[in-house]
Coordinates of C-alpha atoms and ligand atoms in Angstrom, one line a residue:
X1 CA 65.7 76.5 -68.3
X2 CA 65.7 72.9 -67.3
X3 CA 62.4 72.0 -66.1
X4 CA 63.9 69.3 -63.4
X5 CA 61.5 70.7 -60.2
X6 CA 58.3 69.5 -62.3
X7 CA 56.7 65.9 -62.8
X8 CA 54.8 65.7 -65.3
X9 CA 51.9 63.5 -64.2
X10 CA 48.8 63.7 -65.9
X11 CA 45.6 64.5 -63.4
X12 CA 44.8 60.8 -63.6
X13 CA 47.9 59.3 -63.0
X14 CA 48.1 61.1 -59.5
X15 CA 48.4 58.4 -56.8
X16 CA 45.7 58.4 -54.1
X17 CA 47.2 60.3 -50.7
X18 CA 47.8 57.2 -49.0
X19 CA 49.1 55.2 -51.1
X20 CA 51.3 58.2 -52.3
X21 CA 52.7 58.6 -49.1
X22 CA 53.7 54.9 -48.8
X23 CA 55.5 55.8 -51.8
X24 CA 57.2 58.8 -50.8
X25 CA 58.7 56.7 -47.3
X26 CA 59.6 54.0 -49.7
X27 CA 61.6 56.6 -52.0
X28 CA 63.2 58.5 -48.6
X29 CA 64.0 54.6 -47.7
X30 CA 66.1 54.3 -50.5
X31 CA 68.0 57.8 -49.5
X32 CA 67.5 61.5 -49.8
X33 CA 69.5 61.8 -52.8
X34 CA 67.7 59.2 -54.8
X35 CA 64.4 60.1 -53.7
X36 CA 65.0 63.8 -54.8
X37 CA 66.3 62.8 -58.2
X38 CA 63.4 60.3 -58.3
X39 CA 60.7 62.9 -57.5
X40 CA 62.4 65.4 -60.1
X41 CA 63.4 67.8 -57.5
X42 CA 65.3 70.6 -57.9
X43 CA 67.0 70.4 -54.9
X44 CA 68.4 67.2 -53.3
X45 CA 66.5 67.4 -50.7
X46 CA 63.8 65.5 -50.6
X47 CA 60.4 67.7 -49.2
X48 CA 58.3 65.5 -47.0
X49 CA 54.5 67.2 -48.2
X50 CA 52.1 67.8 -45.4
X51 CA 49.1 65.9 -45.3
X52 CA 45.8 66.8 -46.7
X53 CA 44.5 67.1 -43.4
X54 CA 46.9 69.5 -42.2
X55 CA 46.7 71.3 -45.4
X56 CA 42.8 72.1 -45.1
X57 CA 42.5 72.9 -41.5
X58 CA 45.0 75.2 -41.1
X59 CA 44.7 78.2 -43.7
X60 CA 44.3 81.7 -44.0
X61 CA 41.3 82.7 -45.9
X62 CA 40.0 86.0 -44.2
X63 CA 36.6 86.1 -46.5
X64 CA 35.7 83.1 -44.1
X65 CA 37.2 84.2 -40.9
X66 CA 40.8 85.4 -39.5
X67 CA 41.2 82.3 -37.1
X68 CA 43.2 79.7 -38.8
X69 CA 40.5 77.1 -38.3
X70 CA 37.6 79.2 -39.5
X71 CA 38.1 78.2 -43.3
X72 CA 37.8 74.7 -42.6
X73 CA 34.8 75.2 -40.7
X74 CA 33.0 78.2 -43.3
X75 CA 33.7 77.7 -46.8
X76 CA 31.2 75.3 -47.2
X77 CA 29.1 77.2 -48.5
X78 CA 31.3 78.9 -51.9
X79 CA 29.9 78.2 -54.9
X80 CA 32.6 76.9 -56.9
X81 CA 30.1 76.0 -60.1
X82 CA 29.4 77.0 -62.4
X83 CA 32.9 79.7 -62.4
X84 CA 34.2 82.0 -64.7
X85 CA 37.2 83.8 -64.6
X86 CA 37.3 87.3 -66.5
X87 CA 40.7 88.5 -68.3
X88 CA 41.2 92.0 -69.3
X89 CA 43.7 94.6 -70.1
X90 CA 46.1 94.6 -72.3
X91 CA 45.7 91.5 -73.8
X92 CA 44.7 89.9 -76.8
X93 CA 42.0 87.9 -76.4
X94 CA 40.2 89.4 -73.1
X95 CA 37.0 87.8 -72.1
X96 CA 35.2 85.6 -69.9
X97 CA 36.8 82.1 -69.9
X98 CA 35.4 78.3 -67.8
X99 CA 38.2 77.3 -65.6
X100 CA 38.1 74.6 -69.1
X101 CA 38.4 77.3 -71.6
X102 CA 41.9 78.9 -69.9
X103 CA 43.7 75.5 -69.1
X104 CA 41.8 72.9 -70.8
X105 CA 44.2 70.9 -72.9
X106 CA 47.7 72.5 -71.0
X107 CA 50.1 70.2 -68.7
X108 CA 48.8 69.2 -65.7
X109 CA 51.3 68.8 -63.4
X110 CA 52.1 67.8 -59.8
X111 CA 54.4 70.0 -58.3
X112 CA 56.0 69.5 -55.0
X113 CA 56.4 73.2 -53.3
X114 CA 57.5 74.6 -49.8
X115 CA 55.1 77.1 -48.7
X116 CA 55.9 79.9 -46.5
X117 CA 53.4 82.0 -44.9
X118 CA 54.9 85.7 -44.1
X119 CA 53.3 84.8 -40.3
X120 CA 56.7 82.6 -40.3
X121 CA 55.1 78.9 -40.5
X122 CA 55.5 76.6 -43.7
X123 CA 53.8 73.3 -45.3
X124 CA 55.1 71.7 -48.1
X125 CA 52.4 71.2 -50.8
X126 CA 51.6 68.6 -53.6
X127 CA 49.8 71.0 -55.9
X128 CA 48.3 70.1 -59.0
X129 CA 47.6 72.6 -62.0
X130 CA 49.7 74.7 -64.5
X131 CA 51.9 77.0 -65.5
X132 CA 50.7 80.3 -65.5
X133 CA 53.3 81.5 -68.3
X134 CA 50.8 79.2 -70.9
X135 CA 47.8 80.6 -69.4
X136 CA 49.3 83.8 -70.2
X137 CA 50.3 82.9 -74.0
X138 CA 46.6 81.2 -74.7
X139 CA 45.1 84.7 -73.6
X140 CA 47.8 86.6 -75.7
X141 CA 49.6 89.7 -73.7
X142 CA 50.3 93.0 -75.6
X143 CA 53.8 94.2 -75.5
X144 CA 53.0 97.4 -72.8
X145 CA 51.7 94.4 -70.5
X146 CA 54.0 94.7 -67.7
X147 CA 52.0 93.2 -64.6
X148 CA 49.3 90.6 -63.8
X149 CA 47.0 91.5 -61.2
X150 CA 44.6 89.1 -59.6
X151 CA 41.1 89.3 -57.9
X152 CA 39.4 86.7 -55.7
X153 CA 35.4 86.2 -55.9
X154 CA 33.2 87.8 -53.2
X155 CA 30.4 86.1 -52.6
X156 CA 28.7 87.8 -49.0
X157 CA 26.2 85.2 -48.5
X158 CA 28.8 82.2 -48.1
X159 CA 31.6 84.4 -46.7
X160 CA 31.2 85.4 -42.9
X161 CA 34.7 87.6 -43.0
X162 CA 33.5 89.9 -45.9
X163 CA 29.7 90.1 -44.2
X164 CA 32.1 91.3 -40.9
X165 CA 34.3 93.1 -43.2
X166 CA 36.9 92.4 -41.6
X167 CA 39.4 94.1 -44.6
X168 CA 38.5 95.4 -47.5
X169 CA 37.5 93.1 -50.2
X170 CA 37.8 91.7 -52.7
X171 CA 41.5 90.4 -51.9
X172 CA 43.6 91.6 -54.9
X173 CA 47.2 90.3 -55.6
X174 CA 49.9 91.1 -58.1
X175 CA 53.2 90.4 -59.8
X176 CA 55.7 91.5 -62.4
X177 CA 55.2 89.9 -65.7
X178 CA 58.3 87.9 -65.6
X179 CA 57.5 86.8 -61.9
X180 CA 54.2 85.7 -63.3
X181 CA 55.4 84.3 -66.9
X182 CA 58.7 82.3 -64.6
X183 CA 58.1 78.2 -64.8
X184 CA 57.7 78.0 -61.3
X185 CA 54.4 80.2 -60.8
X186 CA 51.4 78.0 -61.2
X187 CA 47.5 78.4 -61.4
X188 CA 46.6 75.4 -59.3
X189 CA 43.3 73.2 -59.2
X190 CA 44.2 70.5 -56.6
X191 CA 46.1 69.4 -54.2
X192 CA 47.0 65.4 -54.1
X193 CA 45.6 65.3 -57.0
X194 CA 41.9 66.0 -55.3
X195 CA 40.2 69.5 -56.6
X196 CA 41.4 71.8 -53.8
X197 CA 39.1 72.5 -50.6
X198 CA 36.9 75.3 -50.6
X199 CA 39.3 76.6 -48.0
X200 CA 42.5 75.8 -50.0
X201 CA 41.1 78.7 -52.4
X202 CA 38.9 76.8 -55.0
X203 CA 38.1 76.3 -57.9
X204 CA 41.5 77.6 -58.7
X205 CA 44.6 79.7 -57.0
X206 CA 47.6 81.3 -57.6
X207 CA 51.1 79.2 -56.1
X208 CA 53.7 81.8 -56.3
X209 CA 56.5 79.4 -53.8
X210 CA 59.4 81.5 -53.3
X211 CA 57.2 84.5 -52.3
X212 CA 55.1 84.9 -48.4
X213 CA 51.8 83.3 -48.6
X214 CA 49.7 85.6 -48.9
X215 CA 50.8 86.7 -52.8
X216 CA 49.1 83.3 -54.1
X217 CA 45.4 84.7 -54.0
X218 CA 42.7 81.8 -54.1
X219 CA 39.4 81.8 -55.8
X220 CA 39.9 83.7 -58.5
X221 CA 37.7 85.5 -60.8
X222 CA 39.7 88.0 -62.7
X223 CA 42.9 88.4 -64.0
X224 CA 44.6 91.5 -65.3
X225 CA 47.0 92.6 -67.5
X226 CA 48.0 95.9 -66.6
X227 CA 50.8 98.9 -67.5
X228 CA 51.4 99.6 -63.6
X229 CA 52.1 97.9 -60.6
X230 CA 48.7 96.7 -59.3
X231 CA 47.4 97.4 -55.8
X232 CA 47.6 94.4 -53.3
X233 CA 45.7 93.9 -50.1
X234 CA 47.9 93.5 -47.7
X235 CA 50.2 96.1 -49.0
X236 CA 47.4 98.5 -49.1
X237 CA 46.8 97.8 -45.5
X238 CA 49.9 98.1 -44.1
X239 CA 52.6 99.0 -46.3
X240 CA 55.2 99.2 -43.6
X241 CA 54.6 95.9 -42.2
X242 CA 54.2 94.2 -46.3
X243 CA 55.8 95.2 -49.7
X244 CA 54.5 94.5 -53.4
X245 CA 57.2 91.3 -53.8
X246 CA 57.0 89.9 -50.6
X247 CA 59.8 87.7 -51.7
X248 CA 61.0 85.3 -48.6
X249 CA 63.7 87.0 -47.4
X250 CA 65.1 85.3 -43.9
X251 CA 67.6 88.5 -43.9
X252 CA 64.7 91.0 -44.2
X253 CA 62.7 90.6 -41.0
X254 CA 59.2 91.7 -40.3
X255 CA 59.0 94.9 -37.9
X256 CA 57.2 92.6 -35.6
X257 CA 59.0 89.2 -35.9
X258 CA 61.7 87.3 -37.3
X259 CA 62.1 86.0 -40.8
X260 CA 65.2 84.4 -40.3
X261 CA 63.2 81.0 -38.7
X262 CA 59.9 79.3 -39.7
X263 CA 57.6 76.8 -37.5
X264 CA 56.5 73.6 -39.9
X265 CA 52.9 73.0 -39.7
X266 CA 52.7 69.1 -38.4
X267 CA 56.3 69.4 -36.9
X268 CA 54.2 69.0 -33.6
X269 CA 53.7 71.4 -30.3
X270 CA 57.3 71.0 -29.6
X271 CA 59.0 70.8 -32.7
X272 CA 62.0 73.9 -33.0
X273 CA 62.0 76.3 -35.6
X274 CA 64.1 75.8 -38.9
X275 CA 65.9 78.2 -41.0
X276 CA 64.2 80.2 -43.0
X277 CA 65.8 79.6 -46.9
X278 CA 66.5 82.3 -48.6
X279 CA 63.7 82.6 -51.9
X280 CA 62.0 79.7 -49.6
X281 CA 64.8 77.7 -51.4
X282 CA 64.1 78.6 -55.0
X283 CA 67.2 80.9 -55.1
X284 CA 69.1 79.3 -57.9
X285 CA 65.5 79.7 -60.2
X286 CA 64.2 82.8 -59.2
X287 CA 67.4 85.2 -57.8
X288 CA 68.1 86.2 -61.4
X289 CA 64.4 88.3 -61.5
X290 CA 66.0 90.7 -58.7
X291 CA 69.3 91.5 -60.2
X292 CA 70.4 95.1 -58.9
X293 CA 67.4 95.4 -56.7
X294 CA 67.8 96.0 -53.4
X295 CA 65.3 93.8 -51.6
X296 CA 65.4 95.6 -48.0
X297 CA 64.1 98.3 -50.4
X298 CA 61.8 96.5 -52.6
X299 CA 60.4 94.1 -49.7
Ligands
MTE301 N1 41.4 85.6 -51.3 C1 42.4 85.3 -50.4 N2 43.5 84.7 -50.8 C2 44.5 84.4 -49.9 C3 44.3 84.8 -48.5 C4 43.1 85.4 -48.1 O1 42.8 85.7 -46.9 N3 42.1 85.7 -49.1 N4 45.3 84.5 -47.6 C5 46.7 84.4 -48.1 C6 47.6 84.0 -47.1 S1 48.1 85.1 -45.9 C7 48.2 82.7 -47.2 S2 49.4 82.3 -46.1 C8 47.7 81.7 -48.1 C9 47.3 80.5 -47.3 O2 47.0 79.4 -48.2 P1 46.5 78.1 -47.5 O3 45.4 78.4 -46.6 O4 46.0 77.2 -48.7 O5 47.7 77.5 -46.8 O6 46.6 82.2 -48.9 C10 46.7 83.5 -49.3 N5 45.6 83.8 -50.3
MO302 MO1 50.1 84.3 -45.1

């Protein structure tokens, strides 16, 4: 598959935010078209990313609080060093691996992605970090691997929301194996080319883009490889309201909202609502994986 949604910019070649910005007005001076094709976008249109600010005060990271500024305001405390991230299952080499150990020495990439929360508002994200399909092949999955499942860290005295327990943790996520081995699906370490926040899901995430927010898990300290599909949080909370591939779907609507429309974080108070793309616009990459599934089914 032709890689043409990736840049492949080394961690040190990222641009400072400011300067990066001036860059990206310069490039939507010179038109959409040739600012897409310039940025190595997969569409031609050319995504406008958020800026850090926005992107670390507005989050949902329920171990530190369910209101949307909480994170900001409580993850100051995670320790995010020294971290190590177990692998088990069905895999080859399982074990306790450094962030170093599982993607020291991989591409490093900046990757320009929409994000779509499943609450029906969006940010576009400069992420920096790698594929997950060659974190996958350093570990070494056995053939009867058929999903990844993820855990995030729990650490009570830094997190206020798991102290008030206010769901169960630790969050767990999970996807398919070819979800998870699909160039798209990234393990990410930064955003504009900074290590990601503390609330942004440090010291490294899962960026899932054509799926609701809340399948990229942050802070994660375990992965999986497993026979059977893995139990997710929100899922396992309400598994009316939230299905196990939580693919964006504006046709599919929540029972207690619409899909079809999203609200851009930054847009300002009064900005309207824009369509909501179907895949969060990654149709022509990922629609293949859901051949002869029907998705009001498997939601
Ligand atoms: N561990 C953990 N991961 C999580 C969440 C969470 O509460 N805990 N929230 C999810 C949801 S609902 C969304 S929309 C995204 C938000 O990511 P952001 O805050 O970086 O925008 O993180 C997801 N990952
Ligand atoms: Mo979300």
């Amino acid at each position: 598959m032709a890689r043409r949604w990736t840049n492949t910019l080394k961690q040190a070649d990222v641009t400072p935010e400011p300067l990066w910005l001036n860059r990206r007005q310069i490039m939507a001076g010179a038109g959409a078209m040739g600012a897409a094709l310039l940025a190595g976008e997969a569409s031609a249109e050319a995504l406008e990313p958020n800026t850090w600010d926005e992107i670390t005060n507005y989050n949902n990271y329920y171990e530190f609080g369910v209101g949307k500024d909480d994170p900001a305001r409580n993850a100051g405390g995670l320790r995010t060093s020294p971290w190590s991230i177990e692998v088990n299952g069905l895999v080859e080499r399982p074990g306790t691996y450094t962030i170093d150990d599982l993607i020291g020495g991989l591409d490093l990439e900046e990757r320009i992605y929409r994000f779509r929360c499943v609450e029906a508002w969006s940010m576009v994200v400069p992420w920096n970090g790698v594929e997950l399909n060659d974190v996958l092949d350093r570990v070494g999955v056995k053939s009867s691997a058929r999903y990844v499942a993820f855990e995030t860290v729990v650490q009570p005295e830094a997190m206020i929301g798991v102290r008030r327990k206010v769901m169960p943790f630790p969050y767990v996520e999970g996807l398919r194996l070819d979800e998870a081995r699909h160039p798209l699906t990234m393990l990410a370490t930064g955003i504009y080319g900074k290590p990601l926040a503390n609330q942004s899901g440090a010291p490294i995430r899962l960026v899932v883009p054509w799926k609701y927010g809340f399948k990229s898990i942050k802070s994660i300290v375990r992965i999986s490889l497993v026979a059977d599909e893995p139990p997710a949080s929100w899922p396992m909370l309400n598994p009316r309201e939230y299905g196990f591939y939580s693919n964006v779907n504006p046709k599919v609507d929540h029972p207690r909202w619409t899909q079809a429309t999203e609200r851009k974080i930054g847009g300002g108070l009064f900005s309207s609502r824009v369509p909501t793309q179907m895949f969060n616009g990654y149709e022509a990459e990922v629609a293949s994986l859901y051949d002869g599934m029907d998705l009001r089914i498997f939601y």
